Short mmCIF file of C-alpha atoms in Angstrom, two decimals:
data_model
loop_
_atom_site.label_atom_id
_atom_site.label_comp_id
_atom_site.label_asym_id
_atom_site.label_seq_id
_atom_site.Cartn_x
_atom_site.Cartn_y
_atom_site.Cartn_z
CA MET A 1 -16.97 8.75 3.79
CA ILE A 2 -15.59 12.08 3.21
CA TRP A 3 -15.08 12.35 1.94
CA CYS A 4 -13.26 -9.45 -28.52
CA ILE A 5 -11.95 -10.01 -31.57
CA LEU A 6 -10.38 -13.44 -32.19
CA ILE A 7 -7.23 -13.79 -30.15
CA VAL A 8 -4.66 -16.38 -31.15
CA GLY A 9 -2.52 -18.04 -28.51
CA THR A 10 0.71 -16.28 -29.48
CA LEU A 11 -0.63 -12.81 -28.77
CA LEU A 12 -0.75 -12.72 -25.01
CA PRO A 13 2.32 -12.25 -22.77
CA GLN A 14 2.02 -14.17 -19.51
CA SER A 15 0.32 -12.34 -16.63
CA LEU A 16 -0.91 -12.81 -13.10
CA ALA A 17 -4.12 -11.56 -11.57
CA HIS A 18 -3.86 -9.60 -8.34
CA PRO A 19 -6.54 -8.86 -5.75
CA GLY A 20 -7.44 -5.50 -4.25
CA PHE A 21 -5.29 -3.34 -1.97
CA PHE A 22 -4.94 -0.65 0.61
CA THR A 23 -2.05 0.82 2.56
CA SER A 24 -2.48 3.80 4.86
CA ILE A 25 0.03 6.59 5.34
CA GLY A 26 0.50 5.45 8.94
CA GLN A 27 1.52 1.99 7.82
CA MET A 28 3.93 3.36 5.25
CA THR A 29 5.63 5.68 7.76
CA ASP A 30 6.19 2.58 9.92
CA LEU A 31 7.73 0.89 6.88
CA ILE A 32 10.13 3.82 6.48
CA HIS A 33 11.44 3.19 10.01
CA THR A 34 11.57 -0.55 9.35
CA GLU A 35 13.65 0.01 6.22
CA LYS A 36 15.95 2.39 8.09
CA ASP A 37 16.51 -0.29 10.75
CA LEU A 38 17.31 -2.84 8.04
CA VAL A 39 19.79 -0.45 6.40
CA THR A 40 21.55 -0.03 9.76
CA SER A 41 21.64 -3.82 10.14
CA LEU A 42 22.99 -4.14 6.59
CA LYS A 43 25.76 -1.65 7.32
CA ASP A 44 26.70 -3.63 10.44
CA TYR A 45 26.93 -6.76 8.29
CA ILE A 46 29.11 -4.96 5.71
CA LYS A 47 31.41 -3.72 8.49
CA ALA A 48 31.71 -7.27 9.89
CA GLU A 49 32.52 -8.62 6.44
CA GLU A 50 35.12 -5.87 5.93
CA ASP A 51 36.73 -6.68 9.30
CA LYS A 52 36.80 -10.37 8.35
CA LEU A 53 38.42 -9.62 4.99
CA GLU A 54 40.96 -7.36 6.69
CA GLN A 55 41.98 -10.23 8.98
CA ILE A 56 42.24 -12.61 6.01
CA LYS A 57 44.29 -10.01 4.17
CA LYS A 58 46.77 -9.80 7.06
CA TRP A 59 47.04 -13.59 7.09
CA ALA A 60 47.72 -13.58 3.35
CA GLU A 61 50.41 -10.88 3.60
CA LYS A 62 52.21 -12.67 6.47
CA LEU A 63 52.10 -16.05 4.75
CA ASP A 64 53.19 -14.49 1.47
CA ARG A 65 56.35 -13.13 3.10
CA LEU A 66 57.11 -16.49 4.78
CA THR A 67 56.59 -18.59 1.66
CA SER A 68 58.60 -16.18 -0.49
CA THR A 69 61.59 -16.56 1.81
CA ALA A 70 61.14 -20.29 2.26
CA THR A 71 60.89 -21.12 -1.43
CA LYS A 72 64.23 -19.45 -2.19
CA ASP A 73 66.08 -22.09 -0.13
CA PRO A 74 63.63 -24.75 1.03
CA GLU A 75 66.21 -27.12 2.52
CA GLY A 76 68.08 -24.37 4.30
CA PHE A 77 64.78 -22.92 5.63
CA VAL A 78 63.46 -26.14 7.17
CA GLY A 79 66.97 -26.98 8.36
CA HIS A 80 66.35 -24.44 11.10
CA PRO A 81 64.47 -26.30 13.84
CA VAL A 82 62.29 -23.28 14.74
CA ASN A 83 61.21 -22.90 11.11
CA ALA A 84 60.45 -26.62 10.92
CA PHE A 85 58.35 -26.43 14.10
CA LYS A 86 56.46 -23.36 12.95
CA LEU A 87 55.80 -24.92 9.53
CA MET A 88 54.23 -27.94 11.20
CA LYS A 89 52.24 -25.67 13.52
CA ARG A 90 50.99 -23.47 10.67
CA LEU A 91 49.86 -26.32 8.48
CA ASN A 92 48.32 -28.30 11.32
CA THR A 93 46.71 -25.51 13.33
CA GLU A 94 46.84 -22.04 11.82
CA TRP A 95 45.54 -22.96 8.37
CA SER A 96 42.59 -24.61 10.09
CA GLU A 97 41.95 -21.35 11.97
CA LEU A 98 42.14 -19.46 8.69
CA GLU A 99 39.72 -21.93 7.13
CA ASN A 100 37.27 -21.36 9.98
CA LEU A 101 37.63 -17.59 9.56
CA VAL A 102 36.91 -17.79 5.83
CA LEU A 103 33.91 -20.04 6.44
CA LYS A 104 32.54 -17.87 9.27
CA ASP A 105 29.12 -16.47 8.27
CA MET A 106 28.88 -12.81 9.25
CA SER A 107 25.32 -12.46 7.91
CA ASP A 108 23.50 -14.13 10.81
CA GLY A 109 22.52 -10.86 12.53
CA PHE A 110 21.32 -9.22 9.33
CA ILE A 111 19.40 -12.30 8.12
CA SER A 112 17.80 -12.72 11.55
CA ASN A 113 16.67 -9.08 11.61
CA LEU A 114 15.41 -9.33 8.02
CA THR A 115 13.43 -12.47 8.87
CA ILE A 116 11.77 -10.74 11.85
CA GLN A 117 10.93 -7.58 9.90
CA ARG A 118 9.70 -9.43 6.81
CA GLN A 119 6.35 -10.13 8.48
CA TYR A 120 5.62 -6.38 8.26
CA PHE A 121 6.64 -6.06 4.61
CA PRO A 122 4.05 -5.25 1.95
CA ASN A 123 3.09 -8.15 -0.32
CA ASP A 124 2.26 -8.43 -4.02
CA GLU A 125 -1.26 -7.22 -3.30
CA ASP A 126 0.05 -4.05 -1.67
CA GLN A 127 2.50 -3.36 -4.51
CA VAL A 128 -0.24 -3.78 -7.11
CA GLY A 129 -2.53 -1.56 -5.05
CA ALA A 130 0.06 1.22 -4.93
CA ALA A 131 0.41 0.98 -8.71
CA LYS A 132 -3.36 1.18 -9.15
CA ALA A 133 -3.38 4.25 -6.92
CA LEU A 134 -0.89 5.96 -9.24
CA LEU A 135 -3.06 5.11 -12.26
CA ARG A 136 -6.13 6.47 -10.45
CA LEU A 137 -4.32 9.72 -9.65
CA GLN A 138 -3.14 9.96 -13.26
CA ASP A 139 -6.74 9.90 -14.52
CA THR A 140 -8.33 12.05 -11.83
CA TYR A 141 -5.81 14.85 -12.06
CA ASN A 142 -5.08 14.65 -15.82
CA LEU A 143 -1.40 13.86 -15.32
CA ASP A 144 0.70 12.64 -18.22
CA THR A 145 3.16 9.81 -17.70
CA ASP A 146 6.20 12.05 -18.11
CA THR A 147 5.02 14.40 -15.36
CA ILE A 148 4.55 11.50 -12.95
CA SER A 149 7.80 9.81 -13.98
CA LYS A 150 9.79 12.99 -13.35
CA GLY A 151 8.01 13.58 -10.04
CA ASN A 152 6.68 17.00 -11.04
CA LEU A 153 3.65 16.88 -8.75
CA PRO A 154 2.21 19.92 -6.94
CA GLY A 155 3.16 20.37 -3.29
CA VAL A 156 5.87 17.70 -3.20
CA LYS A 157 8.62 18.02 -0.59
CA HIS A 158 10.70 15.03 -1.66
CA LYS A 159 10.96 14.75 -5.43
CA SER A 160 11.26 11.21 -6.76
CA PHE A 161 11.70 9.70 -10.22
CA LEU A 162 10.35 6.58 -11.90
CA THR A 163 12.87 4.31 -13.62
CA VAL A 164 12.23 2.24 -16.74
CA GLU A 165 11.62 -0.72 -14.42
CA ASP A 166 9.01 1.31 -12.51
CA CYS A 167 7.18 2.39 -15.66
CA PHE A 168 7.29 -1.18 -16.99
CA GLU A 169 5.81 -2.46 -13.72
CA LEU A 170 2.95 0.08 -13.88
CA GLY A 171 2.23 -1.02 -17.45
CA LYS A 172 2.20 -4.67 -16.38
CA VAL A 173 -0.21 -3.95 -13.52
CA ALA A 174 -2.58 -2.25 -15.96
CA TYR A 175 -2.16 -5.20 -18.33
CA THR A 176 -3.20 -7.74 -15.69
CA GLU A 177 -6.39 -5.71 -15.22
CA ALA A 178 -7.01 -5.76 -19.01
CA ASP A 179 -6.57 -1.99 -18.84
CA TYR A 180 -4.82 -1.66 -22.20
CA TYR A 181 -5.23 2.11 -22.24
CA HIS A 182 -2.86 2.57 -19.30
CA THR A 183 -0.69 -0.32 -20.47
CA GLU A 184 0.00 1.60 -23.67
CA LEU A 185 0.72 4.86 -21.84
CA TRP A 186 3.25 3.37 -19.41
CA MET A 187 4.96 1.04 -21.88
CA GLU A 188 5.43 4.03 -24.18
CA GLN A 189 6.94 5.98 -21.26
CA ALA A 190 9.34 3.10 -20.55
CA LEU A 191 10.29 3.03 -24.24
CA ARG A 192 10.91 6.79 -24.27
CA GLN A 193 13.22 6.57 -21.28
CA LEU A 194 15.14 3.72 -22.93
CA ASP A 195 15.44 5.77 -26.14
CA GLU A 196 16.79 8.64 -24.04
CA GLY A 197 19.65 6.39 -22.91
CA GLU A 198 18.54 5.29 -19.46
CA VAL A 199 20.39 2.14 -18.42
CA SER A 200 17.95 -0.57 -17.42
CA THR A 201 17.58 -4.29 -16.87
CA ILE A 202 14.40 -4.07 -18.98
CA ASP A 203 15.03 -4.31 -22.72
CA LYS A 204 13.05 -2.80 -25.58
CA VAL A 205 11.90 -6.24 -26.75
CA SER A 206 10.01 -6.83 -23.49
CA VAL A 207 8.42 -3.38 -23.62
CA LEU A 208 7.42 -3.69 -27.28
CA ASP A 209 5.91 -7.11 -26.61
CA TYR A 210 3.39 -5.65 -24.15
CA LEU A 211 2.97 -2.38 -26.04
CA SER A 212 2.11 -3.95 -29.40
CA TYR A 213 -0.50 -6.19 -27.81
CA ALA A 214 -2.06 -3.33 -25.82
CA VAL A 215 -2.31 -1.24 -28.98
CA TYR A 216 -3.84 -4.15 -30.89
CA GLN A 217 -6.43 -4.66 -28.14
CA GLN A 218 -7.51 -1.04 -28.57
CA GLY A 219 -8.12 -1.54 -32.29
CA ASP A 220 -5.11 0.30 -33.74
CA LEU A 221 -3.95 -2.48 -36.08
CA ASP A 222 -1.59 -0.25 -38.11
CA LYS A 223 0.36 0.80 -35.03
CA ALA A 224 0.36 -2.73 -33.61
CA LEU A 225 1.87 -4.00 -36.88
CA LEU A 226 4.49 -1.24 -36.88
CA LEU A 227 5.51 -1.98 -33.27
CA THR A 228 5.67 -5.72 -33.99
CA LYS A 229 8.04 -5.11 -36.93
CA LYS A 230 10.16 -2.89 -34.69
CA LEU A 231 10.32 -5.70 -32.13
CA LEU A 232 11.41 -8.20 -34.82
CA GLU A 233 14.20 -5.87 -35.94
CA LEU A 234 15.62 -6.25 -32.43
CA ASP A 235 14.83 -9.95 -32.05
CA PRO A 236 14.09 -11.68 -35.41
CA GLU A 237 13.55 -15.04 -33.69
CA HIS A 238 10.87 -13.80 -31.27
CA GLN A 239 8.24 -16.54 -31.55
CA ARG A 240 5.19 -14.58 -30.36
CA ALA A 241 6.02 -11.51 -32.46
CA ASN A 242 6.45 -13.64 -35.60
CA GLY A 243 3.07 -15.22 -34.95
CA ASN A 244 1.46 -11.83 -34.31
CA LEU A 245 2.99 -10.37 -37.50
CA LYS A 246 1.41 -13.07 -39.66
CA TYR A 247 -1.92 -12.65 -37.87
CA PHE A 248 -1.97 -8.85 -38.18
CA GLU A 249 -1.08 -9.02 -41.88
CA TYR A 250 -3.84 -11.59 -42.41
CA ILE A 251 -6.43 -9.37 -40.67
CA MET A 252 -5.34 -6.28 -42.61
CA ALA A 253 -5.48 -8.11 -45.94
CA LYS A 254 -8.93 -9.42 -45.09
CA GLU A 255 -10.23 -5.96 -44.16
CA LYS A 256 -8.70 -4.48 -47.31
CA ASP A 257 -10.60 -7.02 -49.43
CA VAL A 258 -13.81 -6.14 -47.59
CA ASN A 259 -13.25 -2.42 -48.18
CA LYS A 260 -12.61 -2.98 -51.89
CA SER A 261 -15.74 -5.06 -52.33
CA THR A 262 -17.79 -2.44 -50.50
CA SER A 263 -16.75 0.53 -52.58
CA ASP A 264 -13.91 1.45 -54.90
CA ASP A 265 -14.08 4.96 -53.48
CA GLN A 266 -13.28 3.62 -50.07
CA SER A 267 -10.35 1.45 -51.17
CA ASP A 268 -7.94 3.66 -49.24
CA GLN A 269 -9.93 3.44 -46.05
CA LYS A 270 -7.73 2.95 -43.00
CA THR A 271 -7.88 -0.32 -41.15
CA THR A 272 -7.46 1.49 -37.87
CA LEU A 273 -10.51 0.99 -35.71
CA LYS A 274 -11.76 3.59 -33.33
CA LYS A 275 -9.27 3.65 -30.51
CA LYS A 276 -10.56 3.02 -27.05
CA GLY A 277 -9.86 5.25 -24.15
CA ALA A 278 -9.99 4.19 -20.55
CA ALA A 279 -12.29 1.32 -19.66
CA VAL A 280 -16.05 1.91 -19.67
CA ASP A 281 -16.95 3.37 -16.31
CA TYR A 282 -19.83 2.37 -14.05
CA LEU A 283 -19.90 5.85 -12.50
CA PRO A 284 -22.21 8.16 -14.50
CA GLU A 285 -20.77 11.40 -13.14
CA ARG A 286 -17.10 10.38 -13.43
CA GLN A 287 -16.12 13.33 -15.65
CA LYS A 288 -17.83 15.91 -13.46
CA TYR A 289 -16.47 14.31 -10.30
CA GLU A 290 -12.86 14.37 -11.56
CA MET A 291 -13.18 17.94 -12.82
CA LEU A 292 -14.32 19.06 -9.38
CA CYS A 293 -11.39 17.20 -7.81
CA ARG A 294 -9.08 19.31 -10.01
CA GLY A 295 -10.82 22.51 -8.98
CA GLU A 296 -12.60 22.82 -12.32
CA GLY A 297 -16.23 22.52 -13.28
CA ILE A 298 -19.31 24.36 -12.05
CA LYS A 299 -18.81 27.72 -10.38
CA MET A 300 -21.40 29.54 -8.33
CA THR A 301 -22.85 32.66 -9.94
CA PRO A 302 -21.97 36.05 -8.40
CA ARG A 303 -25.62 36.51 -7.43
CA ARG A 304 -25.60 33.32 -5.40
CA GLN A 305 -22.17 34.07 -3.96
CA LYS A 306 -23.49 37.32 -2.49
CA LYS A 307 -25.85 35.29 -0.33
CA LEU A 308 -23.00 33.40 1.33
CA PHE A 309 -21.72 34.88 4.57
CA CYS A 310 -19.27 34.41 7.41
CA ARG A 311 -20.62 34.85 10.93
CA TYR A 312 -20.13 34.10 14.60
CA HIS A 313 -22.41 31.33 15.82
CA ASP A 314 -23.44 30.94 19.47
CA GLY A 315 -25.32 27.65 19.08
CA ASN A 316 -28.68 29.32 19.62
CA ARG A 317 -27.57 31.06 22.82
CA ASN A 318 -25.72 28.03 24.14
CA PRO A 319 -23.79 29.14 27.24
CA LYS A 320 -20.59 27.53 25.96
CA PHE A 321 -20.58 29.72 22.86
CA ILE A 322 -22.01 33.03 24.03
CA LEU A 323 -18.63 34.42 25.13
CA ALA A 324 -16.58 32.45 22.60
CA PRO A 325 -18.80 31.95 19.54
CA ALA A 326 -17.77 29.61 16.77
CA LYS A 327 -16.65 30.99 13.42
CA GLN A 328 -19.05 29.90 10.66
CA GLU A 329 -18.70 30.21 6.88
CA ASP A 330 -21.21 29.35 4.16
CA GLU A 331 -19.53 27.05 1.62
CA TRP A 332 -22.62 26.36 -0.55
CA ASP A 333 -26.29 27.31 -0.61
CA LYS A 334 -28.20 24.29 -1.96
CA PRO A 335 -27.56 22.00 -0.28
CA ARG A 336 -26.48 24.26 2.51
CA ILE A 337 -22.91 23.35 3.48
CA ILE A 338 -21.43 25.18 6.45
CA ARG A 339 -17.79 25.23 7.51
CA PHE A 340 -16.79 25.82 11.13
CA HIS A 341 -13.31 27.29 11.56
CA ASP A 342 -10.91 26.54 14.45
CA ILE A 343 -13.42 24.05 15.81
CA ILE A 344 -11.00 21.30 16.86
CA SER A 345 -7.56 21.98 18.34
CA ASP A 346 -4.24 20.41 17.29
CA ALA A 347 -4.01 18.72 20.71
CA GLU A 348 -7.48 17.18 20.30
CA ILE A 349 -6.59 16.04 16.79
CA GLU A 350 -3.47 14.25 18.01
CA ILE A 351 -5.40 12.48 20.77
CA VAL A 352 -8.08 11.34 18.33
CA LYS A 353 -5.43 10.10 15.87
CA ASP A 354 -3.50 8.29 18.62
CA LEU A 355 -6.69 6.56 19.76
CA ALA A 356 -7.58 5.57 16.19
CA LYS A 357 -4.21 4.41 14.82
CA PRO A 358 -4.08 0.99 16.55
CA ARG A 359 -7.63 0.24 15.34
CA LEU A 360 -7.39 1.41 11.75
CA ARG A 361 -8.87 -1.17 9.41
CA ARG A 362 -9.88 -1.11 5.75
CA ALA A 363 -13.07 0.96 5.50
CA THR A 364 -16.25 -0.90 4.61
CA ILE A 365 -19.73 -0.09 3.34
CA SER A 366 -23.06 -1.71 4.09
CA ASN A 367 -24.29 -3.89 1.24
CA PRO A 368 -27.80 -2.53 0.46
CA ILE A 369 -29.09 -6.02 -0.39
CA THR A 370 -27.52 -8.24 2.27
CA GLY A 371 -26.82 -5.59 4.91
CA ASP A 372 -23.32 -7.06 5.40
CA LEU A 373 -20.25 -4.85 5.77
CA GLU A 374 -17.80 -5.31 2.90
CA THR A 375 -14.74 -3.65 1.35
CA VAL A 376 -15.16 -2.10 -2.09
CA HIS A 377 -12.75 -0.71 -4.69
CA TYR A 378 -14.44 2.69 -4.73
CA ARG A 379 -13.82 3.33 -1.03
CA ILE A 380 -10.11 3.22 -0.27
CA SER A 381 -9.26 4.38 3.21
CA LYS A 382 -8.72 3.00 6.67
CA SER A 383 -11.07 3.83 9.50
CA ALA A 384 -11.65 3.31 13.19
CA TRP A 385 -14.61 4.02 15.49
CA LEU A 386 -14.30 5.90 18.78
CA SER A 387 -16.89 5.97 21.55
CA GLY A 388 -17.46 8.97 23.79
CA TYR A 389 -17.22 6.95 27.01
CA GLU A 390 -13.65 5.76 26.34
CA ASN A 391 -11.99 9.19 26.34
CA PRO A 392 -13.10 12.61 27.59
CA VAL A 393 -11.79 14.30 24.44
CA VAL A 394 -14.09 12.21 22.23
CA SER A 395 -16.99 12.92 24.60
CA ARG A 396 -16.21 16.64 24.49
CA ILE A 397 -16.10 16.61 20.68
CA ASN A 398 -19.47 14.84 20.55
CA MET A 399 -21.05 17.46 22.82
CA ARG A 400 -19.53 20.26 20.73
CA ILE A 401 -21.27 18.83 17.66
CA GLN A 402 -24.56 18.66 19.57
CA ASP A 403 -24.25 22.22 20.86
CA LEU A 404 -23.44 23.72 17.47
CA THR A 405 -25.96 21.75 15.37
CA GLY A 406 -28.79 21.63 17.91
CA LEU A 407 -29.17 17.91 17.14
CA ASP A 408 -29.14 15.09 19.68
CA VAL A 409 -25.92 13.03 19.39
CA SER A 410 -27.12 10.27 21.73
CA THR A 411 -28.62 8.45 18.71
CA ALA A 412 -25.68 9.25 16.44
CA GLU A 413 -23.09 6.75 15.30
CA GLU A 414 -19.72 6.66 17.00
CA LEU A 415 -17.04 9.09 15.81
CA GLN A 416 -15.45 7.57 12.72
CA VAL A 417 -11.80 8.42 12.08
CA ALA A 418 -10.48 7.84 8.56
CA ASN A 419 -7.04 8.04 7.00
CA TYR A 420 -6.70 8.36 3.24
CA GLY A 421 -3.24 7.30 2.04
CA VAL A 422 -1.75 7.05 -1.44
CA GLY A 423 -4.60 7.55 -3.90
CA GLY A 424 -7.10 7.16 -1.03
CA GLN A 425 -10.63 8.06 -2.06
CA TYR A 426 -14.35 7.48 -1.64
CA GLU A 427 -16.19 7.82 -4.95
CA PRO A 428 -19.60 9.57 -5.18
CA HIS A 429 -22.11 8.16 -2.72
CA PHE A 430 -24.99 9.11 -0.43
CA ASP A 431 -24.69 9.07 3.34
CA PHE A 432 -28.41 8.43 3.80
CA ALA A 433 -30.34 5.28 2.93
CA ARG A 434 -32.54 5.59 -0.15
CA LYS A 435 -36.03 4.12 -0.53
CA ASP A 436 -34.62 0.96 -2.15
CA GLU A 437 -32.50 0.41 0.99
CA PRO A 438 -35.15 0.24 3.74
CA ASP A 439 -33.05 -1.96 6.01
CA ALA A 440 -29.76 -0.04 5.75
CA PHE A 441 -29.77 1.17 9.38
CA LYS A 442 -32.40 -1.20 10.78
CA GLU A 443 -30.02 -2.76 13.33
CA LEU A 444 -29.27 0.69 14.82
CA GLY A 445 -32.94 1.43 15.38
CA THR A 446 -32.31 5.16 15.11
CA GLY A 447 -33.73 5.90 11.69
CA ASN A 448 -31.95 7.37 8.70
CA ARG A 449 -28.86 9.57 8.72
CA ILE A 450 -30.31 13.03 9.03
CA ALA A 451 -27.02 14.97 8.86
CA THR A 452 -23.24 14.67 8.44
CA TRP A 453 -20.53 16.42 10.43
CA LEU A 454 -17.00 16.14 9.01
CA PHE A 455 -13.78 17.24 10.75
CA TYR A 456 -10.64 17.90 8.69
CA MET A 457 -7.74 16.82 10.89
CA SER A 458 -4.90 17.56 8.45
CA ASP A 459 -4.01 19.82 5.59
CA VAL A 460 -3.48 18.09 2.24
CA SER A 461 -0.68 19.23 -0.09
CA ALA A 462 -2.65 18.38 -3.25
CA GLY A 463 -6.00 16.73 -3.94
CA GLY A 464 -8.30 15.28 -1.30
CA ALA A 465 -11.25 17.66 -1.74
CA THR A 466 -14.81 16.82 -0.71
CA VAL A 467 -16.93 17.34 -3.83
CA PHE A 468 -20.66 17.32 -4.57
CA PRO A 469 -21.04 16.39 -8.26
CA GLU A 470 -24.81 16.98 -8.37
CA VAL A 471 -24.38 20.68 -7.62
CA GLY A 472 -20.71 21.34 -8.50
CA ALA A 473 -19.42 22.18 -5.04
CA SER A 474 -15.82 21.55 -3.96
CA VAL A 475 -14.82 21.82 -0.31
CA TRP A 476 -11.07 21.72 0.33
CA PRO A 477 -9.46 20.23 3.45
CA LYS A 478 -8.23 22.68 6.05
CA LYS A 479 -6.89 21.41 9.35
CA GLY A 480 -8.95 22.35 12.39
CA THR A 481 -12.16 23.02 10.45
CA ALA A 482 -15.35 21.02 10.04
CA VAL A 483 -18.18 21.01 7.52
CA PHE A 484 -21.83 20.20 8.21
CA TRP A 485 -24.84 19.49 6.02
CA TYR A 486 -28.27 17.87 6.23
CA ASN A 487 -28.77 14.68 4.23
CA LEU A 488 -32.55 14.74 4.66
CA PHE A 489 -35.10 17.45 4.12
CA ALA A 490 -37.14 18.39 7.17
CA SER A 491 -39.90 16.17 5.76
CA GLY A 492 -37.59 13.16 6.11
CA GLU A 493 -37.13 12.77 2.35
CA GLY A 494 -33.56 12.29 1.13
CA ASP A 495 -31.75 15.26 -0.42
CA TYR A 496 -30.17 13.75 -3.54
CA SER A 497 -28.08 16.88 -4.09
CA THR A 498 -25.92 15.79 -1.13
CA ARG A 499 -24.31 12.99 -3.19
CA HIS A 500 -20.62 13.57 -2.51
CA ALA A 501 -17.14 12.08 -2.81
CA ALA A 502 -13.70 12.19 -1.23
CA CYS A 503 -11.26 12.94 -4.06
CA PRO A 504 -8.03 10.91 -4.23
CA VAL A 505 -5.14 12.32 -2.24
CA LEU A 506 -2.52 13.34 -4.82
CA VAL A 507 0.25 14.45 -2.49
CA GLY A 508 0.19 14.31 1.29
CA ASN A 509 -1.83 12.65 4.00
CA LYS A 510 -5.50 13.16 4.78
CA TRP A 511 -7.05 12.58 8.19
CA VAL A 512 -10.76 13.17 8.77
CA SER A 513 -13.31 12.22 11.38
CA ASN A 514 -17.04 12.31 10.95
CA LYS A 515 -20.23 12.01 12.92
CA TRP A 516 -23.41 10.73 11.33
CA LEU A 517 -26.47 12.00 13.19
CA HIS A 518 -29.72 10.02 12.93
CA GLU A 519 -33.43 10.89 12.90
CA ARG A 520 -34.39 9.54 16.33
CA GLY A 521 -34.19 12.16 19.02
CA GLN A 522 -34.54 15.05 16.57
CA GLU A 523 -38.37 15.11 16.54
CA PHE A 524 -38.55 18.34 18.57
CA ARG A 525 -35.15 19.68 17.61
CA ARG A 526 -35.94 19.67 13.88
CA PRO A 527 -39.69 19.26 13.40
CA CYS A 528 -40.81 17.68 10.13
CA THR A 529 -42.71 19.63 7.48
CA LEU A 530 -45.52 18.75 5.12
CA SER A 531 -43.63 19.67 1.97
CA GLU A 532 -41.25 17.00 0.69
CA LEU A 533 -38.58 19.46 -0.44
CA GLU A 534 -38.38 21.69 2.63
#
């Protein structure tokens, strides 16, 4: 919530398929402390090794002086009984002690600590997921590879750079997903940084191997041929490149013959096919959604803007808000989206976060066909559920929502707390169940989700907006505020204009909590109407 063309065997570099991923900001901050602990342990090991070498060095210096003197006059040296005794003692005892010192393993403490901490380390799935998050951010926020590689992101406190190895890894991750568009972008970035003189363990041959194939897969045969020739200039014996070169030349010659037979006027026609962009998307409003995430897209007309107001709200003469009314601001007119300012305190936010952190699990959605809860690639966050009876702060927050909305929270779902980490998002979705999902909330027995209340529990440096692609609204996170809207018309029909999304977090950390209020219990609080669209 808020938020094929014939392929011959030589063409394809080896790859591995990776499953899905998610890592929350909370988990990664723990990893920072874990890494710091390991660095301290590593320094202790280095110090122990240095002390050991210092002792060995002293042994070597002492023995060097003795042997230098002794070898000048061996017979005279051992003729002294003390020297003879000490020679026997050194060779029988002291050299054994030195041997034991040299063989002593000083790494036990560090290796033991590393073994214990390794259970908390991210795995291949997590690393691939982080890479996918970067690619997602690149697309959503129209970032070029050079901008990301140089760390020139808005709102960053700690600037960081991508090495050739990093860019190569991102390209490989895209490659394993058959995402040749991003493979090309990141392999080209790796190649640029190598051309600029960056020292790397990755060579140009490896980069060009992936790059030429990615370009070929997108239909640009001319460029693929050019890159393959460039690769062979560096490594003339490269088996796959030699095979690809013959194949590309064969395809080009074949297409040239076809063009000539079709028309003499078209004999100079390029063999370059239409180049593909990013993979075909299942999301119809992708472009609009991403524009809104960037703060672009539909803007409200001045005439409509004049009808939006800020006001003090007393919850329909609720005693709790008569003397201290809540600050209300209209964010959008249709659907009506209202923001409440200063509606949850920093202290309450910290309590809610502390309660949620130990329970955070990968967020799920209800499968509309089976009704089962499952993780999906378009919802990437971690969430936890808090009940009012377990903490007075949660109970107080629930009652505040009831007092300000006039809706009964006794039939509402528990307070859901969500943390969106690196690239965390929830793509466009509806909160309410549509007519083709009659059993979506059957187990709850409280009807459909009539309304949504969303707390913003952190500011976000960049990205992370709540957007409504159907109408063009963008609501930006602001700590201590909450937004509220109805998902259903008063008639009980779903308001399809409330389709919304949680944009990926570009920089920062996003905490939200939301309350989904249901139909049951609202019969007299929000009476139904006869018109479907009222």
